[in-house]
Coordinates of C-alpha atoms in Angstrom, one line a residue:
M796 CA -11.3 16.6 -21.7
H797 CA -14.6 18.3 -22.4
S798 CA -17.5 17.4 -20.3
H799 CA -19.9 15.3 -22.4
R800 CA -23.6 14.8 -22.2
H801 CA -25.1 11.9 -24.0
S802 CA -28.0 13.2 -26.2
H803 CA -31.3 11.4 -25.7
R804 CA -32.9 13.3 -28.5
H805 CA -33.9 10.1 -30.4
S806 CA -33.8 7.4 -27.8
H807 CA -37.5 7.6 -26.9
R808 CA -38.8 8.0 -30.4
H809 CA -40.4 4.5 -30.4
R810 CA -41.3 4.3 -26.7
H811 CA -44.8 3.1 -27.4
S812 CA -44.1 0.5 -30.1
P813 CA -45.3 -3.0 -29.2
I814 CA -41.9 -4.4 -30.3
G815 CA -40.2 -2.0 -27.9
L816 CA -42.4 -3.1 -25.1
F817 CA -41.7 -6.8 -25.9
F818 CA -37.9 -6.2 -25.8
R819 CA -38.2 -4.3 -22.5
M820 CA -39.7 -7.5 -21.0
A821 CA -36.9 -9.7 -22.4
A822 CA -33.6 -7.9 -22.8
L823 CA -31.5 -8.9 -25.8
R824 CA -28.2 -10.5 -24.9
V825 CA -25.3 -9.2 -27.1
A826 CA -21.7 -10.3 -27.3
V827 CA -19.1 -7.7 -28.5
V828 CA -15.8 -9.1 -29.9
G829 CA -13.0 -6.6 -29.1
A830 CA -12.6 -3.5 -26.9
G831 CA -10.8 -1.3 -29.4
A832 CA -12.6 1.9 -30.7
A833 CA -15.3 0.0 -32.4
G834 CA -16.1 -2.3 -29.5
L835 CA -16.1 0.6 -27.1
C836 CA -18.6 2.4 -29.4
A837 CA -20.8 -0.6 -29.5
S838 CA -20.6 -1.0 -25.7
R839 CA -21.5 2.7 -25.2
F840 CA -24.7 2.5 -27.2
L841 CA -25.7 -0.9 -25.8
A842 CA -25.1 0.3 -22.2
A843 CA -27.2 3.4 -22.8
Q844 CA -30.3 1.1 -23.0
P845 CA -29.9 -1.4 -20.1
D846 CA -33.5 -2.4 -20.2
V847 CA -33.2 -3.4 -23.8
F848 CA -29.7 -4.9 -24.0
H849 CA -27.5 -6.9 -21.7
H850 CA -24.0 -7.2 -23.2
D851 CA -20.5 -8.5 -22.6
V852 CA -17.3 -7.3 -24.4
F853 CA -14.5 -9.8 -24.9
E854 CA -11.0 -8.4 -25.2
M855 CA -7.9 -10.6 -25.6
A856 CA -5.6 -7.8 -24.2
S857 CA -5.5 -6.5 -20.7
N858 CA -6.6 -3.0 -21.7
V859 CA -9.0 -1.1 -24.0
G860 CA -7.9 0.6 -27.2
G861 CA -7.1 -2.2 -29.5
L862 CA -4.9 -1.1 -32.4
W863 CA -4.1 2.2 -30.6
V864 CA -2.1 0.5 -27.8
Y865 CA 1.5 0.7 -28.8
T866 CA 4.0 -2.0 -28.0
D867 CA 7.7 -2.5 -28.9
Q868 CA 6.9 -6.2 -29.4
T869 CA 6.3 -7.2 -33.0
T870 CA 5.8 -11.0 -33.0
K871 CA 4.2 -12.6 -30.0
D872 CA 2.4 -11.2 -26.9
S873 CA 2.9 -12.6 -23.4
Y874 CA 0.4 -15.4 -24.1
G875 CA 2.1 -16.4 -27.3
H876 CA -0.5 -14.9 -29.6
D877 CA 0.5 -12.8 -32.6
V878 CA 0.9 -9.1 -31.7
H879 CA -2.3 -7.3 -32.8
T880 CA -1.2 -3.7 -33.2
S881 CA 0.6 -2.3 -36.3
M882 CA 1.3 1.0 -34.5
Y883 CA 4.8 2.5 -34.9
E884 CA 6.5 4.7 -32.4
H885 CA 6.1 8.0 -34.1
L886 CA 2.8 7.5 -35.8
C887 CA 0.7 10.6 -36.2
T888 CA -2.9 10.5 -37.3
N889 CA -3.7 11.1 -41.0
F890 CA -7.0 12.7 -40.3
P891 CA -7.4 15.9 -38.3
K892 CA -8.8 15.3 -34.8
E893 CA -11.7 17.6 -35.6
V894 CA -13.1 15.1 -38.0
M895 CA -11.6 11.9 -36.6
G896 CA -13.3 11.7 -33.2
F897 CA -16.7 10.3 -32.3
P898 CA -19.1 13.0 -33.5
D899 CA -20.5 13.8 -30.0
F900 CA -17.2 13.3 -28.1
P901 CA -14.6 15.8 -29.3
F902 CA -10.8 15.6 -28.6
S903 CA -9.3 18.1 -26.3
D904 CA -8.9 21.6 -27.8
K905 CA -5.4 21.7 -26.4
L906 CA -4.2 19.2 -28.9
P907 CA -3.0 20.0 -32.4
S908 CA -5.1 18.7 -35.3
F909 CA -2.8 15.8 -36.1
I910 CA -2.0 13.8 -33.0
S911 CA 0.1 10.9 -31.8
H912 CA -1.2 7.4 -31.2
R913 CA -0.7 8.0 -27.5
D914 CA -3.3 10.9 -27.6
V915 CA -5.7 8.6 -29.4
R916 CA -5.3 5.9 -26.8
A917 CA -5.9 8.4 -24.0
Y918 CA -9.0 9.7 -25.8
L919 CA -10.4 6.1 -26.0
E920 CA -9.7 5.6 -22.3
D921 CA -11.5 8.8 -21.6
Y922 CA -14.4 7.6 -23.8
A923 CA -14.6 4.3 -21.8
K924 CA -14.5 6.3 -18.5
A925 CA -17.1 8.8 -19.6
F926 CA -19.6 6.1 -20.4
D927 CA -18.5 3.7 -17.6
L928 CA -17.7 0.9 -20.1
V929 CA -14.8 -1.0 -18.4
K930 CA -17.2 -2.9 -16.2
Y931 CA -18.6 -4.7 -19.3
V932 CA -15.2 -5.8 -20.6
K933 CA -13.9 -9.3 -19.9
F934 CA -10.1 -8.7 -20.4
N935 CA -7.5 -11.4 -21.3
T936 CA -10.3 -13.4 -22.9
I937 CA -10.2 -14.7 -26.4
V938 CA -13.2 -15.6 -28.5
Q939 CA -12.5 -19.0 -29.9
S940 CA -15.7 -19.6 -31.9
V941 CA -19.0 -18.0 -32.8
M942 CA -21.5 -20.6 -34.0
P943 CA -25.1 -20.2 -35.0
S944 CA -27.4 -22.3 -32.7
K945 CA -29.1 -25.2 -34.4
D946 CA -32.8 -25.6 -35.1
N947 CA -33.8 -22.0 -34.5
A948 CA -33.0 -22.2 -30.8
K949 CA -34.2 -19.3 -28.7
T950 CA -30.8 -17.7 -28.6
P951 CA -29.3 -17.7 -32.1
W952 CA -25.6 -17.7 -31.2
R953 CA -23.2 -19.9 -29.3
V954 CA -20.0 -18.1 -28.3
C955 CA -17.0 -20.1 -27.0
V956 CA -14.5 -18.0 -25.0
K957 CA -11.3 -18.8 -23.3
Q958 CA -9.7 -16.9 -20.3
L959 CA -6.0 -16.7 -21.2
A960 CA -4.8 -16.7 -17.6
T961 CA -6.5 -19.9 -16.6
N962 CA -7.2 -21.5 -20.0
K963 CA -10.8 -21.9 -18.7
E964 CA -13.3 -22.2 -21.6
E965 CA -17.0 -21.6 -21.5
V966 CA -19.8 -21.5 -24.0
L967 CA -22.3 -18.6 -23.7
T968 CA -25.4 -17.9 -25.7
Y969 CA -26.4 -14.6 -27.2
D970 CA -29.2 -13.1 -29.3
A971 CA -26.7 -11.1 -31.4
V972 CA -22.9 -10.8 -31.9
V973 CA -21.2 -7.5 -32.8
V974 CA -17.7 -8.2 -34.3
C975 CA -15.2 -5.5 -33.6
N976 CA -11.9 -7.3 -34.0
G977 CA -10.3 -4.7 -36.4
H978 CA -8.6 -5.4 -39.7
Y979 CA -5.0 -4.2 -39.3
S980 CA -3.4 -7.3 -37.8
K981 CA -3.0 -9.9 -40.6
P982 CA -0.5 -8.6 -43.1
I983 CA -1.0 -9.1 -46.9
I984 CA 2.3 -10.5 -48.2
P985 CA 2.4 -10.2 -52.0
S986 CA 4.1 -12.9 -54.0
I987 CA 7.1 -11.3 -55.7
P988 CA 9.1 -13.4 -58.2
G989 CA 12.7 -14.0 -56.8
A990 CA 11.9 -12.7 -53.3
N991 CA 13.6 -15.8 -51.9
T992 CA 16.9 -14.8 -53.6
F993 CA 17.0 -11.3 -51.9
H994 CA 20.2 -10.7 -50.0
G995 CA 18.6 -8.1 -47.7
K996 CA 15.6 -8.0 -45.4
I997 CA 12.0 -8.2 -46.4
L998 CA 9.4 -7.2 -43.8
H999 CA 5.8 -6.0 -43.7
S1000 CA 5.0 -2.5 -42.2
H1001 CA 3.1 -4.4 -39.4
Y1002 CA 6.5 -5.1 -37.9
Y1003 CA 7.9 -1.6 -38.3
R1004 CA 8.4 0.4 -35.1
T1005 CA 11.2 2.9 -35.4
P1006 CA 13.7 4.1 -38.1
D1007 CA 16.7 3.2 -36.0
G1008 CA 17.5 -0.2 -37.6
F1009 CA 17.6 1.2 -41.1
R1010 CA 20.2 3.9 -40.9
D1011 CA 22.4 4.5 -44.0
Q1012 CA 20.5 1.8 -46.0
T1013 CA 18.5 1.8 -49.2
V1014 CA 14.9 1.0 -48.4
V1015 CA 12.1 0.2 -50.9
C1016 CA 8.6 0.9 -49.5
L1017 CA 6.2 -1.1 -51.6
G1018 CA 2.8 0.6 -51.6
A1019 CA 2.0 4.3 -51.4
G1020 CA -1.1 4.3 -49.2
P1021 CA -1.1 6.0 -45.8
S1022 CA 1.5 3.6 -44.3
G1023 CA 3.8 3.5 -47.3
T1024 CA 4.0 7.3 -47.6
D1025 CA 4.2 7.9 -43.9
I1026 CA 7.0 5.4 -43.3
A1027 CA 8.9 6.5 -46.4
L1028 CA 8.9 10.1 -45.1
E1029 CA 9.8 9.0 -41.6
L1030 CA 12.8 7.0 -42.9
A1031 CA 14.1 9.6 -45.3
P1032 CA 16.2 11.6 -42.8
Y1033 CA 17.9 8.4 -41.5
V1034 CA 18.5 6.3 -44.6
K1035 CA 20.8 6.6 -47.6
R1036 CA 17.9 6.4 -50.0
V1037 CA 14.2 5.6 -49.9
I1038 CA 12.2 4.4 -52.9
L1039 CA 8.4 4.7 -52.9
S1040 CA 7.2 1.9 -55.2
S1041 CA 3.6 1.9 -56.3
N1042 CA 1.3 1.2 -59.2
D1043 CA -0.6 4.5 -58.4
E1044 CA 0.1 7.8 -60.0
P1045 CA 3.2 9.3 -58.4
F1046 CA 2.9 12.3 -56.1
T1047 CA 3.7 15.6 -57.8
C1048 CA 4.4 17.5 -54.6
T1049 CA 7.9 18.2 -53.2
M1050 CA 9.5 15.2 -51.6
P1051 CA 12.7 14.6 -49.6
S1052 CA 15.8 14.8 -51.9
N1053 CA 16.7 11.2 -51.2
L1054 CA 13.2 9.8 -52.0
E1055 CA 12.6 8.4 -55.4
Q1056 CA 9.2 7.3 -56.8
L1057 CA 9.1 4.3 -59.0
A1058 CA 6.4 1.8 -60.3
G1059 CA 5.5 -1.4 -58.4
I1060 CA 8.0 -4.2 -58.0
E1061 CA 8.3 -6.6 -61.0
S1062 CA 10.8 -9.0 -59.5
I1063 CA 13.9 -9.4 -57.3
E1064 CA 17.2 -11.0 -58.1
N1065 CA 19.8 -11.2 -55.3
G1066 CA 20.3 -7.5 -54.3
T1067 CA 18.6 -6.0 -57.3
I1068 CA 15.0 -4.9 -57.5
A1069 CA 13.4 -4.7 -60.9
F1070 CA 10.4 -2.3 -61.2
K1071 CA 7.4 -2.4 -63.5
D1072 CA 8.6 0.7 -65.3
G1073 CA 11.8 -1.0 -66.4
E1074 CA 14.0 0.6 -63.7
K1075 CA 16.4 -1.4 -61.6
R1076 CA 17.9 -0.5 -58.2
M1077 CA 20.0 -2.1 -55.6
A1078 CA 18.4 -2.2 -52.1
D1079 CA 19.1 -3.4 -48.6
V1080 CA 15.4 -3.6 -47.3
V1081 CA 12.0 -4.1 -48.9
M1082 CA 9.2 -2.8 -46.6
L1083 CA 5.9 -4.3 -47.7
C1084 CA 3.3 -1.5 -47.1
T1085 CA 0.7 -3.7 -48.8
G1086 CA -2.2 -3.6 -46.3
Y1087 CA -4.0 -6.2 -44.3
E1088 CA -6.4 -9.1 -44.8
Y1089 CA -9.9 -9.2 -43.2
V1090 CA -9.8 -12.2 -40.9
Y1091 CA -12.4 -13.7 -38.6
P1092 CA -10.7 -16.9 -37.3
F1093 CA -13.4 -17.3 -34.7
L1094 CA -16.4 -17.3 -37.1
A1095 CA -17.3 -20.9 -37.6
P1096 CA -17.9 -21.9 -41.3
E1097 CA -21.6 -22.4 -40.4
C1098 CA -21.8 -18.6 -39.9
G1099 CA -21.7 -18.4 -43.7
I1100 CA -19.3 -15.4 -43.9
E1101 CA -16.7 -15.5 -46.6
V1102 CA -13.7 -13.2 -47.3
K1103 CA -12.9 -13.0 -51.0
H1104 CA -9.8 -11.3 -52.5
R1105 CA -8.5 -11.0 -48.9
M1106 CA -10.6 -7.9 -48.3
R1107 CA -14.2 -8.3 -49.5
V1108 CA -16.5 -9.7 -46.8
T1109 CA -19.7 -11.3 -48.1
P1110 CA -22.7 -11.7 -48.0
I1111 CA -23.0 -8.3 -46.2
Y1112 CA -25.7 -5.6 -46.2
K1113 CA -24.7 -2.0 -45.8
H1114 CA -21.1 -3.1 -45.3
L1115 CA -22.3 -4.1 -41.8
L1116 CA -25.0 -6.8 -41.4
H1117 CA -24.8 -10.5 -42.4
V1118 CA -27.4 -10.7 -45.2
H1119 CA -28.9 -14.0 -44.0
R1120 CA -28.3 -13.6 -40.3
P1121 CA -28.6 -9.8 -39.5
S1122 CA -28.0 -10.4 -35.8
L1123 CA -24.3 -11.0 -36.8
V1124 CA -22.9 -7.4 -37.1
L1125 CA -19.4 -6.8 -38.6
V1126 CA -18.4 -3.2 -37.6
G1127 CA -15.7 -1.3 -39.4
L1128 CA -15.4 -2.8 -42.9
P1129 CA -15.3 0.5 -44.8
Q1130 CA -11.9 1.8 -45.9
L1131 CA -10.5 5.3 -46.6
V1132 CA -12.7 6.7 -43.8
P1133 CA -12.3 8.3 -40.4
P1134 CA -13.0 5.0 -38.6
F1135 CA -14.5 6.3 -35.3
V1136 CA -17.1 8.3 -37.2
V1137 CA -18.1 5.2 -39.2
F1138 CA -18.4 3.1 -36.0
H1139 CA -20.7 5.7 -34.4
Y1140 CA -23.2 5.5 -37.2
Q1141 CA -22.9 1.8 -38.0
V1142 CA -23.5 0.8 -34.3
Q1143 CA -26.6 3.0 -33.9
Y1144 CA -28.1 1.7 -37.1
A1145 CA -27.4 -1.9 -36.2
L1146 CA -29.0 -1.6 -32.8
K1147 CA -32.1 -0.1 -34.3
V1148 CA -32.2 -3.2 -36.6
L1149 CA -31.7 -5.6 -33.6
Q1150 CA -34.6 -3.8 -31.8
G1151 CA -36.9 -4.2 -34.8
F1152 CA -37.3 -0.4 -35.1
T1153 CA -35.8 -0.4 -38.6
K1154 CA -37.3 -2.8 -41.1
L1155 CA -34.9 -4.5 -43.4
P1156 CA -35.6 -5.3 -47.1
T1157 CA -36.1 -8.9 -48.0
V1158 CA -33.1 -11.2 -48.3
E1159 CA -33.3 -10.8 -52.1
G1160 CA -33.3 -7.0 -51.6
R1161 CA -30.3 -7.1 -49.3
L1162 CA -28.4 -9.3 -51.8
A1163 CA -29.3 -6.9 -54.6
D1164 CA -28.1 -3.9 -52.5
E1165 CA -24.8 -5.7 -51.9
E1166 CA -24.4 -6.4 -55.6
S1167 CA -25.2 -2.8 -56.6
E1168 CA -22.5 -1.6 -54.0
I1169 CA -19.8 -3.7 -55.6
R1170 CA -21.0 -2.9 -59.2
M1171 CA -20.8 0.8 -58.4
R1172 CA -17.2 0.5 -57.3
L1173 CA -16.1 -1.7 -60.3
D1174 CA -17.7 0.9 -62.6
M1175 CA -15.6 3.6 -60.9
G1176 CA -12.5 1.6 -61.8
L1177 CA -11.9 0.0 -58.3
K1178 CA -10.8 -3.6 -58.0
P1179 CA -12.8 -6.5 -56.4
H1180 CA -10.7 -6.3 -53.2
Q1181 CA -11.8 -2.6 -52.8
A1182 CA -15.4 -3.6 -52.2
H1183 CA -15.6 -1.7 -48.9
Q1184 CA -13.7 1.3 -50.1
M1185 CA -15.5 4.6 -49.5
G1186 CA -13.4 7.7 -50.2
G1187 CA -15.9 10.0 -52.0
L1188 CA -18.8 7.6 -51.3
L1189 CA -18.5 8.2 -47.5
A1190 CA -20.9 11.2 -47.3
G1191 CA -23.8 9.2 -48.9
Y1192 CA -23.1 6.1 -46.8
L1193 CA -23.1 8.1 -43.5
E1194 CA -26.2 10.0 -44.5
D1195 CA -28.0 6.8 -45.3
L1196 CA -27.0 5.2 -41.9
A1197 CA -27.9 8.4 -39.9
D1198 CA -31.3 8.5 -41.7
L1199 CA -32.1 4.9 -41.1
A1200 CA -31.0 5.1 -37.4
G1201 CA -32.9 8.4 -36.9
V1202 CA -29.8 10.2 -35.5
E1203 CA -28.0 13.5 -36.1
P1204 CA -26.2 13.5 -39.5
F1205 CA -22.5 14.0 -39.7
P1206 CA -22.0 17.8 -39.8
S1207 CA -21.2 19.3 -43.3
V1208 CA -18.4 21.5 -41.8
K1209 CA -16.5 18.3 -40.9
Y1210 CA -16.8 17.0 -44.5
A1211 CA -15.4 20.3 -45.6
I1212 CA -12.4 19.9 -43.3
L1213 CA -12.0 16.3 -44.4
M1214 CA -11.8 17.4 -48.1
E1215 CA -9.5 20.3 -47.5
S1216 CA -7.1 18.0 -45.5
Y1217 CA -7.2 15.4 -48.3
F1218 CA -6.3 18.0 -50.9
K1219 CA -3.5 19.4 -48.8
M1220 CA -2.1 15.9 -48.4
K1221 CA -2.0 15.5 -52.2
Q1222 CA -0.4 19.0 -52.7
D1223 CA 2.0 18.9 -49.8
L1224 CA 2.6 15.4 -48.4
M1225 CA 5.6 16.5 -46.3
N1226 CA 3.7 19.3 -44.4
Y1227 CA 0.0 18.6 -44.5
K1228 CA 0.0 17.4 -40.9
K1229 CA 1.4 20.7 -39.7
Y1230 CA -1.9 22.6 -40.4
N1231 CA -4.4 23.1 -37.6
Y1232 CA -8.1 23.3 -38.1
R1233 CA -10.7 24.8 -35.8
I1234 CA -14.5 24.4 -36.1
I1235 CA -16.2 27.8 -35.6
D1236 CA -19.8 26.8 -36.0
E1237 CA -22.0 24.4 -38.1
D1238 CA -20.9 26.0 -41.3
D1239 CA -17.4 27.5 -40.7
Y1240 CA -14.0 26.5 -39.7
S1241 CA -10.5 28.1 -39.7
V1242 CA -7.1 26.8 -40.7
T1243 CA -3.8 27.9 -39.2
E1244 CA -0.8 27.4 -41.6
P1245 CA 2.4 26.0 -40.3

């Protein structure tokens, strides 16, 4: 790993502000839910200002890394909870490491651009070590409820946690709660007419680990997002036939000879799948690569956070702060983004808000901003459940957060790599992960072909 120095370029910008002095006298207590990449990022920036913040990180597993900790188990963990990770054995990142890492903490140069989940887990462990974060983490501890305190109590949040080893529960109070529980653990199971008559096996990609159990079968992968395309390509050498079923435009690039692209599934009858384009095929397995719901089982109804269309969290300002209670921070809502990069900017902006260094608009202004964000997406042809989708809107979003937080913007050379990689994926889905990128300087990068 590289040696990393934390930049203090902006940290003393408001040293003499009266609010800053007030908070130095009374540190803010912050609870962080989850020690995956987002929780570690939150912990890192909280720990960097020990005179301003005192924080605890609650993690239900016995290690850091969240989603990136692979396990063969697919149903329950050793404490009887649903397995959190959706990681499969041969998963390789779909963003090059040059743009995927936290902006000021690069991956090792020795790695190729597209890396395994094991490399990412090791990277997150290095990040935790570099900033000495493990001491803040309460492992094997589940957050059971987050509840606003009554009557404007001095500390606005009551957090009930349970230690899994002893079943001991305690209620703690905090000034702010930063939610980093991820959103790749509760599968969306679409309702398909006739699914109950299917002779074969229906499973969600959350439960997929290796291609071994699918040899010589016909598998339908429903959904052509990152998981659907990745798993379809991984299965192709092992199965008789793989059908990539999606309502999106089909890929026009070269595909494996035994991969067929069809429209979404209309219905199922016994062993036959009817597709929305009128085609019918026999199949042994339907793999639902249909994404995940946003779930916050620990947020009490009094928190006032609602999830609509399974994936739209509201009322939320900047895809991050509870509109009415901005000391409740929900990190990581944006989709179609390099997640660690988004966490890096979201956390720094949120902490500036908590310190009072960044003035928020009025509640009405925050609600209007949320409305304009959803309206913009609907006008672009996105659906209500795609309220947090970024894609081409990412650059503006990160620029906005960096500006509000007063931190270094995301380098334009990394956007350029991001765009090139995306176009290569569209043009050559089978081979785009074989390219290697190298950043030369602030403006230039090189690409090595496979």
